[in-house]
XYZ file of C-alpha atoms in Angstrom:
269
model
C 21.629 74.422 235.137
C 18.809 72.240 236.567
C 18.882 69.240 239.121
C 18.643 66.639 236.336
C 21.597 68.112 234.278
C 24.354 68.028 236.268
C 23.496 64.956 237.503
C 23.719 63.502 234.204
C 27.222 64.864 234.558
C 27.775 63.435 237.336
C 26.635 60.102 235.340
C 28.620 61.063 232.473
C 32.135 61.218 234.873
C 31.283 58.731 237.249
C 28.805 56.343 236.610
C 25.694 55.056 238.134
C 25.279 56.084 241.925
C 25.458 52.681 243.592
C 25.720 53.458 246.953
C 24.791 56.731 249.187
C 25.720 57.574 252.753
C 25.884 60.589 255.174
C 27.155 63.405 252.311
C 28.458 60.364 250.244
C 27.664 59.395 246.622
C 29.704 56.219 245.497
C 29.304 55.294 242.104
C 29.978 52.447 239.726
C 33.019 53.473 239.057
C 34.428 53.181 242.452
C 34.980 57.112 242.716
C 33.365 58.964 245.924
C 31.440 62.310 244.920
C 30.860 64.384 248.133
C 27.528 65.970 247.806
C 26.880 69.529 248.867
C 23.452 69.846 247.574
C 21.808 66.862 249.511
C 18.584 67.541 247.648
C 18.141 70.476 248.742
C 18.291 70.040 252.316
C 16.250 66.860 252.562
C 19.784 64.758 252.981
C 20.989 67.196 255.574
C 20.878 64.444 258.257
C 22.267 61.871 255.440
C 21.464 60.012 252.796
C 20.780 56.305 254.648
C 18.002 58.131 256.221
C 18.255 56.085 259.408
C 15.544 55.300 261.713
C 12.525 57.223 259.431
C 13.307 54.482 256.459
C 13.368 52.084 259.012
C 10.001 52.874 260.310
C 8.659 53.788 256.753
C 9.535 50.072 255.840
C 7.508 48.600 258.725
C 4.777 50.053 257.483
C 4.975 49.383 254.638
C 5.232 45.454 255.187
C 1.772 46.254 256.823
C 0.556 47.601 253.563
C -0.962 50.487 254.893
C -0.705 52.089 251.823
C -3.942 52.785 250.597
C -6.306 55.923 251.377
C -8.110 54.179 254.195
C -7.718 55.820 257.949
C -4.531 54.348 259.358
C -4.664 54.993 263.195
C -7.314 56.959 265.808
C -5.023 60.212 266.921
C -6.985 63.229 268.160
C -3.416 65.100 266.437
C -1.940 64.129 263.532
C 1.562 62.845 264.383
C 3.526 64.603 262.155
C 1.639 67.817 263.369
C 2.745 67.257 266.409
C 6.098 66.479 265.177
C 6.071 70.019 263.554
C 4.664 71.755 266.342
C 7.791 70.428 268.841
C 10.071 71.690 265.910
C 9.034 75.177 265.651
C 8.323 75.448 269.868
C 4.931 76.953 268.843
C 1.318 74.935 268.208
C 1.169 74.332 264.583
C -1.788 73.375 262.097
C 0.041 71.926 258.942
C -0.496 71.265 254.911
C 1.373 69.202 252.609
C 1.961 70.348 249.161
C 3.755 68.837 246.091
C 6.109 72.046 245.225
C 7.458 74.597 247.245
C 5.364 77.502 244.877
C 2.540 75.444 245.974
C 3.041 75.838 249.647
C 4.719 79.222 249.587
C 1.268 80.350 247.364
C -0.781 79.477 250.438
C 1.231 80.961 252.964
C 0.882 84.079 251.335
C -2.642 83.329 250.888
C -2.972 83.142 254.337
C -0.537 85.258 255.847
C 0.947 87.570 252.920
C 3.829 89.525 255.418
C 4.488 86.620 257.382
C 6.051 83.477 255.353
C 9.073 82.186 256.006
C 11.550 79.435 254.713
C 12.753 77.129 257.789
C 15.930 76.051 257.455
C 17.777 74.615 260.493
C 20.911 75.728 262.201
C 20.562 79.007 259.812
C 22.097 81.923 261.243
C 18.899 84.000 259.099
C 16.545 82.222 261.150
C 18.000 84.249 264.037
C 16.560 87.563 262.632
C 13.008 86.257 262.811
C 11.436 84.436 265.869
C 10.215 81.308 264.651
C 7.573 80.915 267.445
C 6.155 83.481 266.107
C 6.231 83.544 262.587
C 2.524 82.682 261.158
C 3.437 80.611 258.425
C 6.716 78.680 257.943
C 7.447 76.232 254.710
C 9.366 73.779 255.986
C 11.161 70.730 254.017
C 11.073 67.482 255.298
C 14.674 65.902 256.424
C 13.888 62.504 254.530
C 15.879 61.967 251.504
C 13.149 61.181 249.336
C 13.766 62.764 245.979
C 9.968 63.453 245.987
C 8.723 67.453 246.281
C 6.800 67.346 249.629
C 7.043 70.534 251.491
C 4.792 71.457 254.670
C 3.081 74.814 255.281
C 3.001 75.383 258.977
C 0.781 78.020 260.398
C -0.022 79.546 263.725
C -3.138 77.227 264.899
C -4.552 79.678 267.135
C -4.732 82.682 264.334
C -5.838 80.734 261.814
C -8.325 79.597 264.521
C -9.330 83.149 264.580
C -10.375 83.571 260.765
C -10.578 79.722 259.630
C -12.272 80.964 256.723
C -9.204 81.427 255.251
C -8.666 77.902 254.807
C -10.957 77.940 251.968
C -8.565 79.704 250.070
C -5.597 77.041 250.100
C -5.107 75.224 247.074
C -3.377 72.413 246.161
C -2.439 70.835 249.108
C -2.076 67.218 249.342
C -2.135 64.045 251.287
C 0.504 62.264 252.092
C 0.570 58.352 251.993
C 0.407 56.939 255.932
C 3.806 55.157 255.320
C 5.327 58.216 254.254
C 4.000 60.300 256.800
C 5.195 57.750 259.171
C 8.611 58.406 257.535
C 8.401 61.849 257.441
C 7.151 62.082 260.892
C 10.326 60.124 262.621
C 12.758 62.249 260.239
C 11.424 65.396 262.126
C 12.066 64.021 265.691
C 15.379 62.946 264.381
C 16.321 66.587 263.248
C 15.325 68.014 266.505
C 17.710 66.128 268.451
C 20.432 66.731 265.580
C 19.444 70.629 266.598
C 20.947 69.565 270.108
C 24.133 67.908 268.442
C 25.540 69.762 266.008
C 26.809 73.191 266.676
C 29.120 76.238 264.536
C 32.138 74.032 265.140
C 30.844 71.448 262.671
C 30.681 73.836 259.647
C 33.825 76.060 260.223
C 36.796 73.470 260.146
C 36.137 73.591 256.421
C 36.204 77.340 255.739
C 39.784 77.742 254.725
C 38.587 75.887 251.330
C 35.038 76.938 251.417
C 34.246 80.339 252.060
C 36.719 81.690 249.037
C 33.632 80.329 247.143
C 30.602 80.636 249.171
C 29.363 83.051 252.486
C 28.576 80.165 255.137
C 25.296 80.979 257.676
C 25.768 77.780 259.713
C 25.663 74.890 257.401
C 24.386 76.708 254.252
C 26.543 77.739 251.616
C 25.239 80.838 249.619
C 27.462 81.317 245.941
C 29.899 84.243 246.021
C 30.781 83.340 242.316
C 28.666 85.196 240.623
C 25.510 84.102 238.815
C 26.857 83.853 234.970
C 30.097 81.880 236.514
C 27.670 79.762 238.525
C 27.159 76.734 235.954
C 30.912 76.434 235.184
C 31.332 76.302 238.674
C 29.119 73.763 239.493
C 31.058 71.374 236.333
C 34.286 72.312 237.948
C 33.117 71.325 241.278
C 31.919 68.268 239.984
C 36.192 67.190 238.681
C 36.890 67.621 241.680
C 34.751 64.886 243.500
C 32.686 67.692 244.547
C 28.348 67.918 243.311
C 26.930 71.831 244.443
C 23.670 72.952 244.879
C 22.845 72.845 240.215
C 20.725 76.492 241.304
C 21.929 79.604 242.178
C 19.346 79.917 244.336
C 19.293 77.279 246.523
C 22.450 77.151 249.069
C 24.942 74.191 249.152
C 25.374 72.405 252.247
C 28.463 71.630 254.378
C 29.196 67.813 254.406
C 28.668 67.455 258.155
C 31.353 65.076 258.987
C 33.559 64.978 256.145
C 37.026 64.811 256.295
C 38.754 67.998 255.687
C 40.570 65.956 252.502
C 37.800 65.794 250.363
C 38.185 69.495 249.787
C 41.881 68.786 248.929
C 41.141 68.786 244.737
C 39.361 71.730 245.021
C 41.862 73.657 246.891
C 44.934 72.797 244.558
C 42.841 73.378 241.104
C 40.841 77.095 242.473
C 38.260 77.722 239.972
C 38.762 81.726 238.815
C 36.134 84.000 237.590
């Protein structure tokens, strides 16, 4: 099942989304679907998006929107922004799809790309300081594709002619960078804020279904179950991660209740 499928099914049961807030959809029907998938990660520090819309508006009433040069910065600010995230000094490309960025981080560094995801317990077995190239998805909950290739500035200062290899990338807009930019700042002091004992409380529901590594869900039902799953999740006020693949999220501050459905209808397989 794809992304736009079971959210027509979400459509289908609950309406329109009107409304969306921390792990919160609220529809037209007045029913509240906790969401687990939070596009993928990009909703991770919820769905208002805080401060980064904020700034993304002002800029946008300044209508610096076009493709002329936007500000005089010897380092781009969300390269910088990056750089503080990963603790390492980062040179950075945008890309439209995550094959896109992943491509070029093999391109460039074919036994050392990564996926960031933060608070994963996998990130532990790697030393992201270190790692040459790291794809890492913007916190913004934009339903846009925009994922960044970071790579060790110094070794690709080494061999820049490796650079003319990348394909595809892109450039962003100034008002989304600007977005973009404060949505990484505002996940690196979530870093300092949320901790294990935000994910467990809901493991007595949870991990019967999925093997939790910090805030990431990854699908113990197994793969030919999976879409059935997801439907079933979906009665009970619940929208998963539509691909295998790609790990549900804990609902960082949920109640414990909205599990309650769930718990009293089990889904078998």
């Amino acid at each position: 099942m794809n992304k736009s499928e079971l959210f027509t099914e979400l459509y289908k049961r609950y309406g329109a989304v009107t409304r969306a807030r921390g792990p919160f959809f609220y529809t037209k029907k007045g029913v509240r679907v906790t969401d687990l998938y939070q596009e993928a990660g990009r909703a991770i520090l919820g769905w208002e998006g805080g401060s980064a819309f904020t700034m993304f508006k002002n800029v946008l009433s300044r209508g610096q929107t076009g493709s002329f040069i936007c500000e005089d910065c010897p380092e781009p600010r969300l390269q910088k922004a990056v750089s503080e995230l990963l603790a390492s000094d980062r040179t950075i490309f945008c890309f439209s799809s995550h094959k896109d960025a992943f491509d070029a981080g093999l391109t460039l560094f074919p036994n050392e790309t990564s996926v960031y995801r933060p608070w994963n317990s996998i990130n532990q077995k790697i030393n992201i300081s270190k790692t040459a190239a790291l794809i890492v998805t913007p916190p913004l909950p934009w339903a846009e594709s925009i994922f960044i290739l970071a790579v060790d500035t110094k070794r690709i200062q080494e061999n820049p002619d490796k650079l003319l290899f990348i394909r595809n990338n892109i450039k962003l807009p100034f008002a989304l960078e600007v977005g973009i930019t404060k949505s990484i700042y505002n996940l690196i002091k979530a870093l300092q804020e949320r901790e294990e004992k935000d994910w467990f409380i809901y493991d007595t529901v949870l991990t019967k279904y999925w093997k939790r590594e910090g805030p990431y869900l990854f699908p113990k039902v197994p793969k030919d179950s999976y879409d059935a799953f997801a439907i079933h999740c979906l009665e009970c006020g619940i929208f998963i991660s539509p691909d295998f693949n790609i790990p549900s999220i804990v609902p960082f501050g949920a109640d414990r209740g909205v599990f309650t459905k769930l718990k009293n209808s089990p889904f078998t397989w």
